[in-house]
C-alpha positions as MATLAB code, in Angstrom:
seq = 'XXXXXXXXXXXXXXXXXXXXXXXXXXXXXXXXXXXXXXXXXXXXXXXXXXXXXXXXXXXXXXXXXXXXXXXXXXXXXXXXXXXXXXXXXXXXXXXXXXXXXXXXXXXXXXXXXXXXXXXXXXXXXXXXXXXXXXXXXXXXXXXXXXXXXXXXXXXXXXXXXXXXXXXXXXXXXXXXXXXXXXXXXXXXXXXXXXXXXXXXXXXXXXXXXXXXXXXXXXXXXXXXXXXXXXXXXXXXXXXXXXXXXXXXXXXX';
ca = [
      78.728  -76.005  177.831;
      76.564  -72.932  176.315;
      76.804  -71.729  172.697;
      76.429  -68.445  171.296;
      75.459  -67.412  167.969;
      76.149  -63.401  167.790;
      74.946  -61.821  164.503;
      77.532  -59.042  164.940;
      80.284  -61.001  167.204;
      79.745  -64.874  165.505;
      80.164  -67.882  167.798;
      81.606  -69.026  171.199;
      81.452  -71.553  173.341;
      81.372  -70.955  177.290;
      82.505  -73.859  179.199;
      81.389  -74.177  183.279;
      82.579  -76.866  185.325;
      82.092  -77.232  189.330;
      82.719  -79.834  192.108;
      80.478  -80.145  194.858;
      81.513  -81.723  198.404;
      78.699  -82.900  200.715;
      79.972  -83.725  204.263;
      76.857  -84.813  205.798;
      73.114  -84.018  205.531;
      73.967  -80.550  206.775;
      76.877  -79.088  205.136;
      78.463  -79.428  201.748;
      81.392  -76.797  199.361;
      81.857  -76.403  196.424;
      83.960  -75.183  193.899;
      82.948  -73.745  190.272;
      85.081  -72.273  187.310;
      83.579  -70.676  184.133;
      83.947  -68.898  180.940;
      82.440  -65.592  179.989;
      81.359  -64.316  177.176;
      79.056  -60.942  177.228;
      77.926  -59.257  174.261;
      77.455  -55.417  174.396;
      73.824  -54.434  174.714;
      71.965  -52.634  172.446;
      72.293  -49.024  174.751;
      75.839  -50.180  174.919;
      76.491  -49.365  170.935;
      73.810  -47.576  169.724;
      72.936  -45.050  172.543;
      72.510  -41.744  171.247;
      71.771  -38.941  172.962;
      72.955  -35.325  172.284;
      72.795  -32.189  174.145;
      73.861  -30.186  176.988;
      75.508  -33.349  178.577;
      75.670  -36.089  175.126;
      75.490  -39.562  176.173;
      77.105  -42.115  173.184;
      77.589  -45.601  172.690;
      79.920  -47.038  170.784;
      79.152  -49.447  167.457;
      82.260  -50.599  167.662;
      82.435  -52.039  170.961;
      84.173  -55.597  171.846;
      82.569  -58.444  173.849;
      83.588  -58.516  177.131;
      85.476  -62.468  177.686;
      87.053  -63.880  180.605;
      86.359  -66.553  183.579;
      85.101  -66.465  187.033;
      85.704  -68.533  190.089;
      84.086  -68.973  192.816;
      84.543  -71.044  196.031;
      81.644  -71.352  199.193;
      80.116  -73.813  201.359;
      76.774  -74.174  203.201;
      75.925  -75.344  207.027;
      72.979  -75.845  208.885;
      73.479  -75.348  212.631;
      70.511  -76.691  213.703;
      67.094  -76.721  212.761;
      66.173  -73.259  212.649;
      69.731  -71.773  211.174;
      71.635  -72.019  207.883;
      74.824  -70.325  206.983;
      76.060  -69.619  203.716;
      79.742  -68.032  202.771;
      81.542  -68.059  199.271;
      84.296  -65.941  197.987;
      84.548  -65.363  193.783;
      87.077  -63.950  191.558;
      86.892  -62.995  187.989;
      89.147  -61.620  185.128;
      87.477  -59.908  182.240;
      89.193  -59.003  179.095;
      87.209  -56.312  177.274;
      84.876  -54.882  180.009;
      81.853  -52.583  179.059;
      81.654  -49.467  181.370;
      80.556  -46.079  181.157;
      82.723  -43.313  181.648;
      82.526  -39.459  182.123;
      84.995  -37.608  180.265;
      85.444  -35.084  183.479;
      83.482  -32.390  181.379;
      80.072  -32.985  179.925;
      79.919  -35.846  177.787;
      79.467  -39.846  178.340;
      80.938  -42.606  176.332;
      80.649  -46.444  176.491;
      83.947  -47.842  176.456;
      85.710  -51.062  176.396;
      88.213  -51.369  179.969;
      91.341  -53.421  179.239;
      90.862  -55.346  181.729;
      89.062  -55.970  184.669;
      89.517  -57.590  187.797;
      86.772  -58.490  190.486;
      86.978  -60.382  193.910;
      84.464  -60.310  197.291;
      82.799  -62.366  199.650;
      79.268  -63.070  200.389;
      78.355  -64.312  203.799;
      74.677  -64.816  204.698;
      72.680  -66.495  207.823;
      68.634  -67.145  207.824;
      66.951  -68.088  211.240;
      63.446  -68.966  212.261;
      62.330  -68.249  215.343;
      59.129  -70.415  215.010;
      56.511  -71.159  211.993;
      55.678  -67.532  211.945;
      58.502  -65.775  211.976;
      62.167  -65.533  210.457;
      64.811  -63.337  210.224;
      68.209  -62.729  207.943;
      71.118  -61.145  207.795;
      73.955  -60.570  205.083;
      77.314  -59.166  204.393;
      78.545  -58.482  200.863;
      82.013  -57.174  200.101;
      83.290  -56.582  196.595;
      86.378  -54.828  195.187;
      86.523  -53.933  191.595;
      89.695  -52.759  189.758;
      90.008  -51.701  185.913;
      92.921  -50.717  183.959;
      92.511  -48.401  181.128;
      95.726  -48.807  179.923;
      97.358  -46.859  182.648;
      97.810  -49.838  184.505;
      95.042  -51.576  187.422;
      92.899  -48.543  189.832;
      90.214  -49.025  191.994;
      86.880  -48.809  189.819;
      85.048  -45.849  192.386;
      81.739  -46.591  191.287;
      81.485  -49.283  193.023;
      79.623  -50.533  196.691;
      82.291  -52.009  198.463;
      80.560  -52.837  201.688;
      76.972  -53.945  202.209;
      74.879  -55.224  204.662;
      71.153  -56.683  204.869;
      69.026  -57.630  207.279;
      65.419  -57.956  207.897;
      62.118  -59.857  209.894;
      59.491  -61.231  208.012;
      55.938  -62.712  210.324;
      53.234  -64.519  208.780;
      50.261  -66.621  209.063;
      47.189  -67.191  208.150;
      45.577  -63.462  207.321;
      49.103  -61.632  207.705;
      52.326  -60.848  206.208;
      54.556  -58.020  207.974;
      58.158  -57.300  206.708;
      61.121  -54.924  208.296;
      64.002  -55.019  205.598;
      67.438  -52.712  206.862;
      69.911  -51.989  203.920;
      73.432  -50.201  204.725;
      76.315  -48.905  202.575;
      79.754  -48.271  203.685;
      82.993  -47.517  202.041;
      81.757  -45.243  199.291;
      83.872  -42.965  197.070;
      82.454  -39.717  197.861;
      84.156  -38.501  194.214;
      81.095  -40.924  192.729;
      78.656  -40.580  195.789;
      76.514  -38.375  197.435;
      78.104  -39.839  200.637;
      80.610  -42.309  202.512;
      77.436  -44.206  203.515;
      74.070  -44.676  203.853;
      71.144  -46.384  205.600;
      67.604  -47.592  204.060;
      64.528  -49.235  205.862;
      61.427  -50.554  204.282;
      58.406  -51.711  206.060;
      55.720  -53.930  204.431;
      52.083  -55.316  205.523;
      50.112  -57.569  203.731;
      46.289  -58.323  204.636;
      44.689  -61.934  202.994;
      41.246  -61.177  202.387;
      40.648  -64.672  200.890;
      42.465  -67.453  198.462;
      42.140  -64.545  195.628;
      42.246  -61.242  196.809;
      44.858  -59.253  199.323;
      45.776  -55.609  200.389;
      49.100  -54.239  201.048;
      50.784  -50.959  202.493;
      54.153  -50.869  201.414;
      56.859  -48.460  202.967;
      60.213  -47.408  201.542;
      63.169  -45.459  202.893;
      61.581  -44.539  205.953;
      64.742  -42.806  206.877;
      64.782  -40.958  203.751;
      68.374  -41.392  203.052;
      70.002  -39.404  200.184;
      71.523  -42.559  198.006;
      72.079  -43.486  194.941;
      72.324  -47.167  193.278;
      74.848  -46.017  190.497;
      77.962  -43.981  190.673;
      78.446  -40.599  189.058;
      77.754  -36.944  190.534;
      77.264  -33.893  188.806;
      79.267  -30.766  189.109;
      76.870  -29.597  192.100;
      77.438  -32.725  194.338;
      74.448  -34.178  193.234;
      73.929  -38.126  192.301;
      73.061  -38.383  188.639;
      70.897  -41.157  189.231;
      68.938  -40.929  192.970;
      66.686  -42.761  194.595;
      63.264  -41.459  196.213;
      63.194  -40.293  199.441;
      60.245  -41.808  201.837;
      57.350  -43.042  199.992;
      54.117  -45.419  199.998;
      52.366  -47.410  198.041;
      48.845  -49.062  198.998;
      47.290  -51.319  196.937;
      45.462  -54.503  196.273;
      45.659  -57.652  194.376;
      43.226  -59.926  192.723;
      44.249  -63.068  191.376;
      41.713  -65.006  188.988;
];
């Protein structure tokens, strides 16, 4: 049970409740049910921004309330591999989104309702002591209705998919992470899909002190992690292109 005090939306009680199943010393699923309750941020009401393209929040803005479920499991094959899988579904009453008005101005709004359901599936592997590997799948579908009845909400990822190497011992720490997107809306995206890698190294000096090189985007994708174009094509928010950082790190 949680409790919330709100000093502009008062009290409420969340209840979660969930039922776990082990089968043996390698596998177990489980089953968990919950109340939400989500108070608007602060951006959410108060955001105030005028100009050539205004960006508003709204004071008067309801808490988002509904419930989530979600069902998985976990299994380890052998030694050296683990599988994870769940599926989740939730029903929000209230939901705070953003939305362009199709001309040059950006409101917070309260969706009548909103309805979200996906699947996660993951699997982690080590080779030996030094090095390990993972992979993932994440699928989500998000619809809203506005009153107009339930649409597909286009700003969302529907398909993505992770995998990477990490090696280590003593002195070093080398990572490969690969990130792809699928299934965009290319009214709220740059493009139908995309695909990042990032390469790390890490160097131990001693107990205290390490340096690192850290790659990102080597391909230099054009992405963006939120939805929303302007009238040129191009993604409100996007993310850098290739870059580096080197560094080091003391700890004391």
């Amino acid at each position: 049970m949680r409790y919330d005090h709100h000093s502009k939306y008062g009290s409420e009680v969340t209840p979660k409740v969930a039922l776990n199943k082990k089968f043996d010393e390698n596998s177990n699923a489980y089953l968990s049910w919950g109340r939400v309750f989500n108070a608007p941020t602060t951006d959410d009401l108060f955001w105030y921004q005028p100009g050539m393209y205004p960006t508003y929040g709204d004071p008067n803005l309801k808490p988002e309330k509904g419930y989530v479920w979600t069902f998985g499991g976990n299994t380890k094959l052998n030694d050296k591999t683990d599988i994870s899988a769940s599926v989740f579904y939730s029903d929000i009453k209230d939901a705070i989104d953003w939305v362009w008005d199709g001309g040059t101005t950006t409101q917070a709004i309260n969706v009548n309702k909103e309805k979200r359901r996906g699947l996660e599936l993951s699997l982690n592997h080590d080779f030996d002591d030094n090095l390990s590997a993972y992979a993932s799948y994440t699928y989500v579908q998000v619809k809203q209705d506005k009153g107009y009845g339930f649409a597909k909400d286009l700003t969302t990822k529907p398909n993505i998919y992770r995998a990477g190497l990490k090696y280590k011992n003593a002195d070093w720490l080398f990572t490969l992470n690969a990130n792809a997107v699928t299934g965009q809306s290319e009214k709220q995206f740059v493009d139908s899909s995309y695909f990042t890698l990032d390469l790390g190294a890490q160097y131990k000096i001693n107990d205290n002190a390490k340096l690192f090189i850290n790659g990102y985007n080597l391909t230099n994708a054009r992405y963006a992690e939120f939805g929303g174009l302007y009238k040129n094509g191009e993604a409100k928010y996007p993310m850098a292109g290739c870059s580096f950082i080197i560094g080091a790190e003391y700890t004391f």
